[in-house]
PDB file of C-alpha atoms in Angstrom:
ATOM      1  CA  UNK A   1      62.414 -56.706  10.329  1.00 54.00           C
ATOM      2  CA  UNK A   2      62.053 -57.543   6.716  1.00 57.00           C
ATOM      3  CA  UNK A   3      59.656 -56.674   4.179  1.00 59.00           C
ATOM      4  CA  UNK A   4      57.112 -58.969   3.004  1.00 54.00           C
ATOM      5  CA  UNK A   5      56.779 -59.691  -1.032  1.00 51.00           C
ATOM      6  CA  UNK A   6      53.538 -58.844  -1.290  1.00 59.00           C
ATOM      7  CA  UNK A   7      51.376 -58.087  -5.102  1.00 58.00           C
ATOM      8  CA  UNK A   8      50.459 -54.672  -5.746  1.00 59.00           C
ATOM      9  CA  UNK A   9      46.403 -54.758  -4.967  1.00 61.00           C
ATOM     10  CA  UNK A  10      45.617 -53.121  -8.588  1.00 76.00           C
ATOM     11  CA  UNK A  11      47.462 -56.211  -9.882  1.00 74.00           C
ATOM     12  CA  UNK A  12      45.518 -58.935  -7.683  1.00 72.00           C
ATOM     13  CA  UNK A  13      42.413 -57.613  -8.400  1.00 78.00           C
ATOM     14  CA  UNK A  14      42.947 -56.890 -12.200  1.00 78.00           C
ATOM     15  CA  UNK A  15      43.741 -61.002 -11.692  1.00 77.00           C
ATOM     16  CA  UNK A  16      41.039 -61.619 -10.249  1.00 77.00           C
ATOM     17  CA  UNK A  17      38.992 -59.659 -12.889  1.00 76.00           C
ATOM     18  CA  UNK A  18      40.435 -61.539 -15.193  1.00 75.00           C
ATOM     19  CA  UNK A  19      39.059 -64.895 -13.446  1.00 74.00           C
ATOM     20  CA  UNK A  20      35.709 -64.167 -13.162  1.00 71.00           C
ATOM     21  CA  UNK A  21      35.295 -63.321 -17.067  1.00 68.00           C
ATOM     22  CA  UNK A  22      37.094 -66.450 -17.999  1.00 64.00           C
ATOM     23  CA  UNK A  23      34.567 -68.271 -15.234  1.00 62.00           C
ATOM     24  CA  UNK A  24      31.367 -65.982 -16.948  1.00 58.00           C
ATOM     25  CA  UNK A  25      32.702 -66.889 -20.673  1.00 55.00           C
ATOM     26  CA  UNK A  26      32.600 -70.876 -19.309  1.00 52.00           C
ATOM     27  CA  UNK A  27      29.447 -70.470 -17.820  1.00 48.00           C
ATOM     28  CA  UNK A  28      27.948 -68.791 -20.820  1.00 48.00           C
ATOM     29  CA  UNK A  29      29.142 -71.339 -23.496  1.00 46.00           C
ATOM     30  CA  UNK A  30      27.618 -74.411 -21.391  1.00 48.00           C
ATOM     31  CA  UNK A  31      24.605 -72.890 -20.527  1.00 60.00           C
ATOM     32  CA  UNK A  32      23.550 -72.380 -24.307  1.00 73.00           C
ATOM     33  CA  UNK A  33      25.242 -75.281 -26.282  1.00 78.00           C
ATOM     34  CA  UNK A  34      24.160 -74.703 -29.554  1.00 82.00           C
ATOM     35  CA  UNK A  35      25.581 -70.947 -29.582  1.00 81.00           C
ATOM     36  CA  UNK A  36      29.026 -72.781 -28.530  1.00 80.00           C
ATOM     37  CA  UNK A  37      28.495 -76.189 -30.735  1.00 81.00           C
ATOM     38  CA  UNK A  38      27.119 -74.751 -33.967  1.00 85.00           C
ATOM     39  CA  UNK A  39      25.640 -77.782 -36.176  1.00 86.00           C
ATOM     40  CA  UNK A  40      27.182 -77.699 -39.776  1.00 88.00           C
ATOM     41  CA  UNK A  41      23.472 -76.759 -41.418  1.00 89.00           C
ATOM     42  CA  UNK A  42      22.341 -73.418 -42.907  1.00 90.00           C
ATOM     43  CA  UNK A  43      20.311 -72.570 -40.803  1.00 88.00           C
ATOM     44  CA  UNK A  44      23.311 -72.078 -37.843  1.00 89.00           C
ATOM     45  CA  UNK A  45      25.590 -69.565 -40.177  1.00 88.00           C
ATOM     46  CA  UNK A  46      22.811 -66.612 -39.668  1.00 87.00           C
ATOM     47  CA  UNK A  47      22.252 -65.648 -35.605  1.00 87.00           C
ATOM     48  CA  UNK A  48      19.151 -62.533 -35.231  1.00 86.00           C
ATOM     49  CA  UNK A  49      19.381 -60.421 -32.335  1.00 84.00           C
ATOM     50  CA  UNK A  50      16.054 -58.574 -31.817  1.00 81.00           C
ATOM     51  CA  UNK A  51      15.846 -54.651 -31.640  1.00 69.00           C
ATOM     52  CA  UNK A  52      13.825 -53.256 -28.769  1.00 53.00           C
ATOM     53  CA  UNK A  53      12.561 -50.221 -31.083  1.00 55.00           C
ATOM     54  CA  UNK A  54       8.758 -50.786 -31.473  1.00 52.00           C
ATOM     55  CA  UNK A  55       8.655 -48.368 -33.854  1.00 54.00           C
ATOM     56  CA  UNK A  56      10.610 -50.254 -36.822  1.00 54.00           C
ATOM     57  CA  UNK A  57       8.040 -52.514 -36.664  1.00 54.00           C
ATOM     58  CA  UNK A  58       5.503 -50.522 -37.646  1.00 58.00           C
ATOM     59  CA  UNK A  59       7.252 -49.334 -40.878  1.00 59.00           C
ATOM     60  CA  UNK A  60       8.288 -53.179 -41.958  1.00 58.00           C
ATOM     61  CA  UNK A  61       6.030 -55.068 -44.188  1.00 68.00           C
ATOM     62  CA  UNK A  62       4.151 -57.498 -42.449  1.00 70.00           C
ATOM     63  CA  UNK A  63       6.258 -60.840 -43.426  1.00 77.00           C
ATOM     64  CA  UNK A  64       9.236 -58.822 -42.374  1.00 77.00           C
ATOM     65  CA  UNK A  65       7.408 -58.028 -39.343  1.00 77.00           C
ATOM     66  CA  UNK A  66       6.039 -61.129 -38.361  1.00 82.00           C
ATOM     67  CA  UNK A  67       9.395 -62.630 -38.656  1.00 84.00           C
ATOM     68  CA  UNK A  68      10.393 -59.811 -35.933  1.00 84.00           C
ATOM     69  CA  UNK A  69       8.014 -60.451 -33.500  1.00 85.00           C
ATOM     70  CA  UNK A  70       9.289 -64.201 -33.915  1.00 88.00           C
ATOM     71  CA  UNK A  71      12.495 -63.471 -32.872  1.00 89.00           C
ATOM     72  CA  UNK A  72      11.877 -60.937 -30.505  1.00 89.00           C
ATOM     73  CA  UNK A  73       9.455 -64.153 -28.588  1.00 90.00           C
ATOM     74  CA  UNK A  74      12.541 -66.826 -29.187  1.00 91.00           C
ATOM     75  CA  UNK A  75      15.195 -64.103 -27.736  1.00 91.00           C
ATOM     76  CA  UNK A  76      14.962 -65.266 -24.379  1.00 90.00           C
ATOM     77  CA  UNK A  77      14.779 -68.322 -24.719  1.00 89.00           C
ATOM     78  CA  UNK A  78      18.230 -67.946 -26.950  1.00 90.00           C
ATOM     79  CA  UNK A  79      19.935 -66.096 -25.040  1.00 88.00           C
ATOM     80  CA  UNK A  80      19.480 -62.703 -27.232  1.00 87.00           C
ATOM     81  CA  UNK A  81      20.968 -65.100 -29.978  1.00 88.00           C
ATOM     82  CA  UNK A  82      18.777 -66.759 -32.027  1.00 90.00           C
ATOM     83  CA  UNK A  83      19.778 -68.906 -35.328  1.00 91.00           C
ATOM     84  CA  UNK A  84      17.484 -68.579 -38.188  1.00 90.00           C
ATOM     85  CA  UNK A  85      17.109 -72.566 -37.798  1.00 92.00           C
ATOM     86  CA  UNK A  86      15.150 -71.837 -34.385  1.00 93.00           C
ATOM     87  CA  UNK A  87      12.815 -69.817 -37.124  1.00 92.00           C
ATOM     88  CA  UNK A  88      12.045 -72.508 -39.000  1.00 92.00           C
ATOM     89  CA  UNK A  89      11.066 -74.923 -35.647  1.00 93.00           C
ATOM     90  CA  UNK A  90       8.674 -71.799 -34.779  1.00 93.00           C
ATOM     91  CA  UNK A  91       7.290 -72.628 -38.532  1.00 91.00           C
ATOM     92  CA  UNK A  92       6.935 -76.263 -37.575  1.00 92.00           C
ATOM     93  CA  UNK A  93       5.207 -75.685 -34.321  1.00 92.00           C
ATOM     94  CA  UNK A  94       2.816 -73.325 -35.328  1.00 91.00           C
ATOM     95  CA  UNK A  95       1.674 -75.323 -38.602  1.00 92.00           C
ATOM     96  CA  UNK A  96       1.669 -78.201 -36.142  1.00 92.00           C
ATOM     97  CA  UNK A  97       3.646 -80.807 -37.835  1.00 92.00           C
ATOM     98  CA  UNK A  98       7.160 -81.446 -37.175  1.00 92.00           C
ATOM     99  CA  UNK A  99       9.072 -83.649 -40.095  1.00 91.00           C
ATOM    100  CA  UNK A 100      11.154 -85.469 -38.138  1.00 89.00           C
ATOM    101  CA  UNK A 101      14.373 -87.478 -39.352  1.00 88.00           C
ATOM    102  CA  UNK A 102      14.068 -91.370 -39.635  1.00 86.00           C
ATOM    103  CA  UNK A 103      17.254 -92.097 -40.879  1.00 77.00           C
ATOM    104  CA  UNK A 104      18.882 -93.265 -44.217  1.00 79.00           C
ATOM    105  CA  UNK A 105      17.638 -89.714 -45.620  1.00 79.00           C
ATOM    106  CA  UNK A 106      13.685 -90.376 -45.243  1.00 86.00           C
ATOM    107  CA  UNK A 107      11.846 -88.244 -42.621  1.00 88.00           C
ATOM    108  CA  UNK A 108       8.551 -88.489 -41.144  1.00 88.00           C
ATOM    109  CA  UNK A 109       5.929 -85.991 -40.026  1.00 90.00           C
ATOM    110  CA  UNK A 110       4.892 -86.344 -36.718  1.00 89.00           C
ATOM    111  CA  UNK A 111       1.998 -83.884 -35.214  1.00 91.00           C
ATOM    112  CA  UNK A 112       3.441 -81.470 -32.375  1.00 88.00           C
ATOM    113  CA  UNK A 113       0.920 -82.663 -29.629  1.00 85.00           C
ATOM    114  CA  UNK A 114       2.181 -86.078 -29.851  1.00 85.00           C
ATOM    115  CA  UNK A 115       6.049 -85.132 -29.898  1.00 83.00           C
ATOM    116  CA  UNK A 116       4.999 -83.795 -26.708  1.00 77.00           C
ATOM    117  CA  UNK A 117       3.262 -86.175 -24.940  1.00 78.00           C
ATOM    118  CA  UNK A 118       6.381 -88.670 -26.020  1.00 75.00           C
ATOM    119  CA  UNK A 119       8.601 -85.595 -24.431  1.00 73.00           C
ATOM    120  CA  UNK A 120       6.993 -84.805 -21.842  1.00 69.00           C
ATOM    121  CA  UNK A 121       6.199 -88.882 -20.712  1.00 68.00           C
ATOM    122  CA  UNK A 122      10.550 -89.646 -21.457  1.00 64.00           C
ATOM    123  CA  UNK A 123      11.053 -86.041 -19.057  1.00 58.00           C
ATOM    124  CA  UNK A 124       8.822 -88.057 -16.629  1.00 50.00           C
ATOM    125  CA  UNK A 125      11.337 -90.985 -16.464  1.00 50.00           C
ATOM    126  CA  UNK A 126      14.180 -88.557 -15.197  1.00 49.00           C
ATOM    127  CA  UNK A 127      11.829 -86.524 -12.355  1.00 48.00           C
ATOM    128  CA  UNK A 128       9.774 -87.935  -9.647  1.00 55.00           C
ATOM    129  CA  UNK A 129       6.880 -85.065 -10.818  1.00 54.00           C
ATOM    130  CA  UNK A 130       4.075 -86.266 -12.826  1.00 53.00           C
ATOM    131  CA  UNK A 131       4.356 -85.392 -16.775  1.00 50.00           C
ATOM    132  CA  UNK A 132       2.767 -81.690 -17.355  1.00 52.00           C
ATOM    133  CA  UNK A 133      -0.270 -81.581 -19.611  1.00 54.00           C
ATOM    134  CA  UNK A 134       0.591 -80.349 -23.519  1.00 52.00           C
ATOM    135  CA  UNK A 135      -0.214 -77.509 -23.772  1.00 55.00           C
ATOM    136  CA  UNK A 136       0.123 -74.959 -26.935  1.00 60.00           C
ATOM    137  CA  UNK A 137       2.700 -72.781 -25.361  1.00 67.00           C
ATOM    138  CA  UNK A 138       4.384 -74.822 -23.329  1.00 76.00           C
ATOM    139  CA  UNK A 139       5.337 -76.980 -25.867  1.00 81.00           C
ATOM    140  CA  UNK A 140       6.582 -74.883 -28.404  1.00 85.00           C
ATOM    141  CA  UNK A 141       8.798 -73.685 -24.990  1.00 86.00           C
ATOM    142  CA  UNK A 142       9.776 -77.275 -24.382  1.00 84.00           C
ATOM    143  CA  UNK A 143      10.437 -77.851 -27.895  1.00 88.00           C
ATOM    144  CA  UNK A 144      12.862 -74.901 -27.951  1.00 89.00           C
ATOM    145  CA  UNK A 145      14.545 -75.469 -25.174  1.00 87.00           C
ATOM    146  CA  UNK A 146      15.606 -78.687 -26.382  1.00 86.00           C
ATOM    147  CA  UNK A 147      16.913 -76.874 -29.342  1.00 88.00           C
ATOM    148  CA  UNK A 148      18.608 -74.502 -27.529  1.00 89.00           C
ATOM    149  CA  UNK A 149      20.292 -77.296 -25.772  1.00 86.00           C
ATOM    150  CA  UNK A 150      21.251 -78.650 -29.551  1.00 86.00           C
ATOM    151  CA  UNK A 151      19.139 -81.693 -28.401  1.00 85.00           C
ATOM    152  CA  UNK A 152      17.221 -81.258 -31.599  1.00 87.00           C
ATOM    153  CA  UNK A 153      18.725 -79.800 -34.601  1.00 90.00           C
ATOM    154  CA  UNK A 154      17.144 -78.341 -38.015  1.00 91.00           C
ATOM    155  CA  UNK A 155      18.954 -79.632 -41.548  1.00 91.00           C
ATOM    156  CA  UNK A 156      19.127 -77.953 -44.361  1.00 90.00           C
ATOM    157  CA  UNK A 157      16.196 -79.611 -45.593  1.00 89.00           C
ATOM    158  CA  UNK A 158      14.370 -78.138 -42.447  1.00 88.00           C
ATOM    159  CA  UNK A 159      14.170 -82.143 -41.170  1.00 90.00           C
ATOM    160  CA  UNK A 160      14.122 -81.885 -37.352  1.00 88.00           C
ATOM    161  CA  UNK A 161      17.125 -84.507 -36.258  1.00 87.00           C
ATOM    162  CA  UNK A 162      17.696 -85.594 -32.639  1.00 82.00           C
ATOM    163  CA  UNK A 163      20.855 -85.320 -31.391  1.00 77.00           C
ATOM    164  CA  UNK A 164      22.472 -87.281 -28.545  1.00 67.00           C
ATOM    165  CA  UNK A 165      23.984 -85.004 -25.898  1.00 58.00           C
ATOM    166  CA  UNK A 166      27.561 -85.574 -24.458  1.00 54.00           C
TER     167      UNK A 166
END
């Protein structure tokens, strides 16, 4: 009788290990584009990570603190990684205008409820459901979302630009 060639077990699982963080790393890159695809703007060199210590809050002074509780609210959307461009879409949102890239260097501003009626009505087109009804939050959660896709993308002139996905 002769032996089999067999692996050692340590080294097919240590293999296999090695698989499934190369599969995780994959899945991680295409699941947050814009972390993986940075845009050559400003606003993509600096990426916040929010602290979970209420405490520092309290000590900050309130722009400082306000800018916190910003990030800490965009974290999950981000995937803990948040670019200070996503910061100044939050700006956008909440003043409710969003200046909005026409081409040839001129931008116009457009107000946020009617970016999202236009998204939500062009989401309609690709889903059988009926478009959802704009509403404060859920916008500024579609909005960033689209960002986090790198569908839109912030300049350096804070212009939003829409980017085609490949």
């Amino acid at each position: 009788m002769t032996k089999k060639n067999r692996k050692h077990p340590s080294a097919r699982d240590r293999q296999r290990a090695r698989q499934a963080a190369a599969r995780v790393s994959r899945t991680a890159a295409c699941s947050y584009p814009l972390f993986a695809h940075r845009p050559p703007y400003t606003g993509y060199g600096l990426w916040l990570t929010p602290t979970s210590d209420a405490r520092d809050v309290e000590d900050l002074p309130e722009n400082a603190a306000t800018v916190l509780a910003m990030v800490q609210d965009l974290a999950p959307l981000y995937q803990d990684q948040v670019p200070t461009a996503a910061l100044y879409l939050e700006q956008q949102i909440r003043a409710g205008v969003l200046h909005l890239a026409t081409g040839h260097g001129a931008a116009t501003s457009v107000p946020v409820p009617d970016m999202a009626t236009v998204l939500a009505e062009t989401a309609h087109y690709f889903s059988e459901e009926p478009p959802p009804a704009a509403a404060g939050e859920d916008v500024s959660r579609m909005l960033h979302e689209l960002h986090a896709l790198g569908a839109l993308v912030v300049d350096d002139d804070n212009v939003i630009r829409l980017a085609v996905l490949v």
